[in-house]
mmCIF file of the C-alpha atoms, coordinates in Angstrom:
data_MODEL
# 
_entry.id   MODEL 
# 
loop_
_atom_site.group_PDB 
_atom_site.id 
_atom_site.type_symbol 
_atom_site.label_atom_id 
_atom_site.label_alt_id 
_atom_site.label_comp_id 
_atom_site.label_asym_id 
_atom_site.label_entity_id 
_atom_site.label_seq_id 
_atom_site.pdbx_PDB_ins_code 
_atom_site.Cartn_x 
_atom_site.Cartn_y 
_atom_site.Cartn_z 
_atom_site.occupancy 
_atom_site.B_iso_or_equiv 
_atom_site.pdbx_formal_charge 
_atom_site.auth_seq_id 
_atom_site.auth_comp_id 
_atom_site.auth_asym_id 
_atom_site.auth_atom_id 
_atom_site.pdbx_PDB_model_num 
ATOM 1  C CA . MET A 1 1  ? -19.571 7.015  13.015  1.00 0.00 ? 1  MET A CA 1 
ATOM 2  C CA . SER A 1 2  ? -17.377 9.387  11.049  1.00 0.00 ? 2  SER A CA 1 
ATOM 3  C CA . ILE A 1 3  ? -14.503 8.216  8.916   1.00 0.00 ? 3  ILE A CA 1 
ATOM 4  C CA . THR A 1 4  ? -10.971 8.833  10.166  1.00 0.00 ? 4  THR A CA 1 
ATOM 5  C CA . LYS A 1 5  ? -8.319  10.472 8.048   1.00 0.00 ? 5  LYS A CA 1 
ATOM 6  C CA . ASP A 1 6  ? -6.284  7.243  7.899   1.00 0.00 ? 6  ASP A CA 1 
ATOM 7  C CA . ASP A 1 7  ? -9.298  5.162  6.831   1.00 0.00 ? 7  ASP A CA 1 
ATOM 8  C CA . LYS A 1 8  ? -10.151 7.661  4.123   1.00 0.00 ? 8  LYS A CA 1 
ATOM 9  C CA . SER A 1 9  ? -6.557  7.745  2.860   1.00 0.00 ? 9  SER A CA 1 
ATOM 10 C CA . SER A 1 10 ? -6.378  3.969  2.668   1.00 0.00 ? 10 SER A CA 1 
ATOM 11 C CA . LEU A 1 11 ? -9.701  3.802  0.803   1.00 0.00 ? 11 LEU A CA 1 
ATOM 12 C CA . ILE A 1 12 ? -8.500  6.428  -1.667  1.00 0.00 ? 12 ILE A CA 1 
ATOM 13 C CA . THR A 1 13 ? -5.250  4.584  -2.356  1.00 0.00 ? 13 THR A CA 1 
ATOM 14 C CA . GLU A 1 14 ? -7.067  1.271  -2.756  1.00 0.00 ? 14 GLU A CA 1 
ATOM 15 C CA . TYR A 1 15 ? -9.814  2.435  -5.129  1.00 0.00 ? 15 TYR A CA 1 
ATOM 16 C CA . ARG A 1 16 ? -8.183  5.264  -7.095  1.00 0.00 ? 16 ARG A CA 1 
ATOM 17 C CA . LEU A 1 17 ? -7.726  4.987  -10.838 1.00 0.00 ? 17 LEU A CA 1 
ATOM 18 C CA . GLU A 1 18 ? -4.460  6.952  -11.038 1.00 0.00 ? 18 GLU A CA 1 
ATOM 19 C CA . ASP A 1 19 ? -1.993  8.556  -8.630  1.00 0.00 ? 19 ASP A CA 1 
ATOM 20 C CA . ALA A 1 20 ? -3.666  11.974 -8.363  1.00 0.00 ? 20 ALA A CA 1 
ATOM 21 C CA . ASP A 1 21 ? -7.202  10.552 -8.204  1.00 0.00 ? 21 ASP A CA 1 
ATOM 22 C CA . THR A 1 22 ? -9.174  11.434 -5.073  1.00 0.00 ? 22 THR A CA 1 
ATOM 23 C CA . GLY A 1 23 ? -12.703 11.933 -6.343  1.00 0.00 ? 23 GLY A CA 1 
ATOM 24 C CA . SER A 1 24 ? -13.505 9.341  -8.986  1.00 0.00 ? 24 SER A CA 1 
ATOM 25 C CA . THR A 1 25 ? -16.782 7.482  -8.768  1.00 0.00 ? 25 THR A CA 1 
ATOM 26 C CA . GLU A 1 26 ? -15.047 4.393  -7.391  1.00 0.00 ? 26 GLU A CA 1 
ATOM 27 C CA . VAL A 1 27 ? -13.423 6.366  -4.565  1.00 0.00 ? 27 VAL A CA 1 
ATOM 28 C CA . GLN A 1 28 ? -16.680 8.119  -3.689  1.00 0.00 ? 28 GLN A CA 1 
ATOM 29 C CA . VAL A 1 29 ? -18.623 4.845  -3.597  1.00 0.00 ? 29 VAL A CA 1 
ATOM 30 C CA . ALA A 1 30 ? -15.938 3.182  -1.454  1.00 0.00 ? 30 ALA A CA 1 
ATOM 31 C CA . ILE A 1 31 ? -16.008 6.031  1.086   1.00 0.00 ? 31 ILE A CA 1 
ATOM 32 C CA . LEU A 1 32 ? -19.812 6.034  1.167   1.00 0.00 ? 32 LEU A CA 1 
ATOM 33 C CA . SER A 1 33 ? -19.838 2.252  1.638   1.00 0.00 ? 33 SER A CA 1 
ATOM 34 C CA . HIS A 1 34 ? -17.472 2.560  4.590   1.00 0.00 ? 34 HIS A CA 1 
ATOM 35 C CA . ARG A 1 35 ? -19.694 5.226  6.177   1.00 0.00 ? 35 ARG A CA 1 
ATOM 36 C CA . ILE A 1 36 ? -22.809 3.112  5.525   1.00 0.00 ? 36 ILE A CA 1 
ATOM 37 C CA . ARG A 1 37 ? -21.260 0.080  7.235   1.00 0.00 ? 37 ARG A CA 1 
ATOM 38 C CA . SER A 1 38 ? -20.248 2.236  10.199  1.00 0.00 ? 38 SER A CA 1 
ATOM 39 C CA . LEU A 1 39 ? -23.719 3.754  10.550  1.00 0.00 ? 39 LEU A CA 1 
ATOM 40 C CA . THR A 1 40 ? -25.353 0.356  10.228  1.00 0.00 ? 40 THR A CA 1 
ATOM 41 C CA . GLU A 1 41 ? -23.303 -0.923 13.169  1.00 0.00 ? 41 GLU A CA 1 
ATOM 42 C CA . HIS A 1 42 ? -24.214 2.181  15.171  1.00 0.00 ? 42 HIS A CA 1 
ATOM 43 C CA . LEU A 1 43 ? -27.915 1.672  14.486  1.00 0.00 ? 43 LEU A CA 1 
ATOM 44 C CA . LYS A 1 44 ? -27.773 -1.949 15.632  1.00 0.00 ? 44 LYS A CA 1 
ATOM 45 C CA . MET A 1 45 ? -26.955 -0.681 19.120  1.00 0.00 ? 45 MET A CA 1 
ATOM 46 C CA . HIS A 1 46 ? -29.027 2.522  19.038  1.00 0.00 ? 46 HIS A CA 1 
ATOM 47 C CA . LYS A 1 47 ? -32.297 1.438  17.476  1.00 0.00 ? 47 LYS A CA 1 
ATOM 48 C CA . LYS A 1 48 ? -34.165 4.663  18.282  1.00 0.00 ? 48 LYS A CA 1 
ATOM 49 C CA . ASP A 1 49 ? -31.620 7.026  16.726  1.00 0.00 ? 49 ASP A CA 1 
ATOM 50 C CA . HIS A 1 50 ? -33.868 8.256  13.937  1.00 0.00 ? 50 HIS A CA 1 
ATOM 51 C CA . THR A 1 51 ? -31.610 11.143 12.950  1.00 0.00 ? 51 THR A CA 1 
ATOM 52 C CA . SER A 1 52 ? -28.772 8.774  12.130  1.00 0.00 ? 52 SER A CA 1 
ATOM 53 C CA . ARG A 1 53 ? -31.217 6.482  10.317  1.00 0.00 ? 53 ARG A CA 1 
ATOM 54 C CA . ARG A 1 54 ? -32.243 9.389  8.096   1.00 0.00 ? 54 ARG A CA 1 
ATOM 55 C CA . GLY A 1 55 ? -28.582 10.148 7.402   1.00 0.00 ? 55 GLY A CA 1 
ATOM 56 C CA . LEU A 1 56 ? -28.016 6.497  6.528   1.00 0.00 ? 56 LEU A CA 1 
ATOM 57 C CA . LEU A 1 57 ? -30.866 6.574  4.029   1.00 0.00 ? 57 LEU A CA 1 
ATOM 58 C CA . LYS A 1 58 ? -29.419 9.698  2.418   1.00 0.00 ? 58 LYS A CA 1 
ATOM 59 C CA . LEU A 1 59 ? -26.009 8.026  2.104   1.00 0.00 ? 59 LEU A CA 1 
ATOM 60 C CA . VAL A 1 60 ? -27.554 4.901  0.583   1.00 0.00 ? 60 VAL A CA 1 
ATOM 61 C CA . GLY A 1 61 ? -29.417 7.039  -1.939  1.00 0.00 ? 61 GLY A CA 1 
ATOM 62 C CA . ARG A 1 62 ? -26.279 8.928  -2.894  1.00 0.00 ? 62 ARG A CA 1 
ATOM 63 C CA . ARG A 1 63 ? -24.330 5.665  -3.312  1.00 0.00 ? 63 ARG A CA 1 
ATOM 64 C CA . ALA A 1 64 ? -27.143 4.186  -5.421  1.00 0.00 ? 64 ALA A CA 1 
ATOM 65 C CA . ALA A 1 65 ? -27.087 7.223  -7.700  1.00 0.00 ? 65 ALA A CA 1 
ATOM 66 C CA . LEU A 1 66 ? -23.319 6.976  -8.168  1.00 0.00 ? 66 LEU A CA 1 
ATOM 67 C CA . LEU A 1 67 ? -23.544 3.238  -8.874  1.00 0.00 ? 67 LEU A CA 1 
ATOM 68 C CA . LYS A 1 68 ? -26.339 3.832  -11.368 1.00 0.00 ? 68 LYS A CA 1 
ATOM 69 C CA . TYR A 1 69 ? -24.196 6.436  -13.123 1.00 0.00 ? 69 TYR A CA 1 
ATOM 70 C CA . LEU A 1 70 ? -21.199 4.104  -13.222 1.00 0.00 ? 70 LEU A CA 1 
ATOM 71 C CA . ALA A 1 71 ? -23.297 1.202  -14.532 1.00 0.00 ? 71 ALA A CA 1 
ATOM 72 C CA . ARG A 1 72 ? -24.652 3.441  -17.279 1.00 0.00 ? 72 ARG A CA 1 
ATOM 73 C CA . THR A 1 73 ? -21.283 4.871  -18.351 1.00 0.00 ? 73 THR A CA 1 
ATOM 74 C CA . ASP A 1 74 ? -18.803 1.996  -17.870 1.00 0.00 ? 74 ASP A CA 1 
ATOM 75 C CA . ARG A 1 75 ? -20.275 -1.423 -17.112 1.00 0.00 ? 75 ARG A CA 1 
ATOM 76 C CA . SER A 1 76 ? -16.938 -3.193 -16.573 1.00 0.00 ? 76 SER A CA 1 
ATOM 77 C CA . ARG A 1 77 ? -15.784 -0.665 -13.929 1.00 0.00 ? 77 ARG A CA 1 
ATOM 78 C CA . TYR A 1 78 ? -19.189 -0.993 -12.255 1.00 0.00 ? 78 TYR A CA 1 
ATOM 79 C CA . LEU A 1 79 ? -19.002 -4.794 -12.089 1.00 0.00 ? 79 LEU A CA 1 
ATOM 80 C CA . ASP A 1 80 ? -15.425 -4.660 -10.811 1.00 0.00 ? 80 ASP A CA 1 
ATOM 81 C CA . LEU A 1 81 ? -16.345 -2.162 -8.092  1.00 0.00 ? 81 LEU A CA 1 
ATOM 82 C CA . ILE A 1 82 ? -19.386 -4.005 -6.755  1.00 0.00 ? 82 ILE A CA 1 
ATOM 83 C CA . GLY A 1 83 ? -17.359 -7.201 -6.735  1.00 0.00 ? 83 GLY A CA 1 
ATOM 84 C CA . ARG A 1 84 ? -14.541 -5.588 -4.745  1.00 0.00 ? 84 ARG A CA 1 
ATOM 85 C CA . LEU A 1 85 ? -16.936 -3.949 -2.281  1.00 0.00 ? 85 LEU A CA 1 
ATOM 86 C CA . GLY A 1 86 ? -19.215 -6.963 -1.993  1.00 0.00 ? 86 GLY A CA 1 
ATOM 87 C CA . ILE A 1 87 ? -22.423 -5.030 -2.615  1.00 0.00 ? 87 ILE A CA 1 
ATOM 88 C CA . ARG A 1 88 ? -25.395 -5.715 -4.896  1.00 0.00 ? 88 ARG A CA 1 
ATOM 89 C CA . ALA A 1 89 ? -26.088 -8.743 -6.997  1.00 0.00 ? 89 ALA A CA 1 
ATOM 90 C CA . LYS A 1 90 ? -24.151 -8.732 -10.269 1.00 0.00 ? 90 LYS A CA 1 
ATOM 91 C CA . ASN A 1 91 ? -26.600 -7.912 -13.054 1.00 0.00 ? 91 ASN A CA 1 
# 
């Protein structure tokens, strides 16, 4: 359910904007999306794990807030990110 150090490093290198970037909106959304996918798979097997379901909903809310911020500040980066991650309909 948690993200490994190697997975996180590869996500950071794939979605960063510059060499020293580790916390841009794109990187944060990519890491959250990875954790959401992992938790979703966990919940398919463990349907009664309500604690993890609550955590999943918190992660989805945090990702939605970051995507809303990115859409408001830089629409082209937002559209590029959701296209690369394969989330949301392009508005």
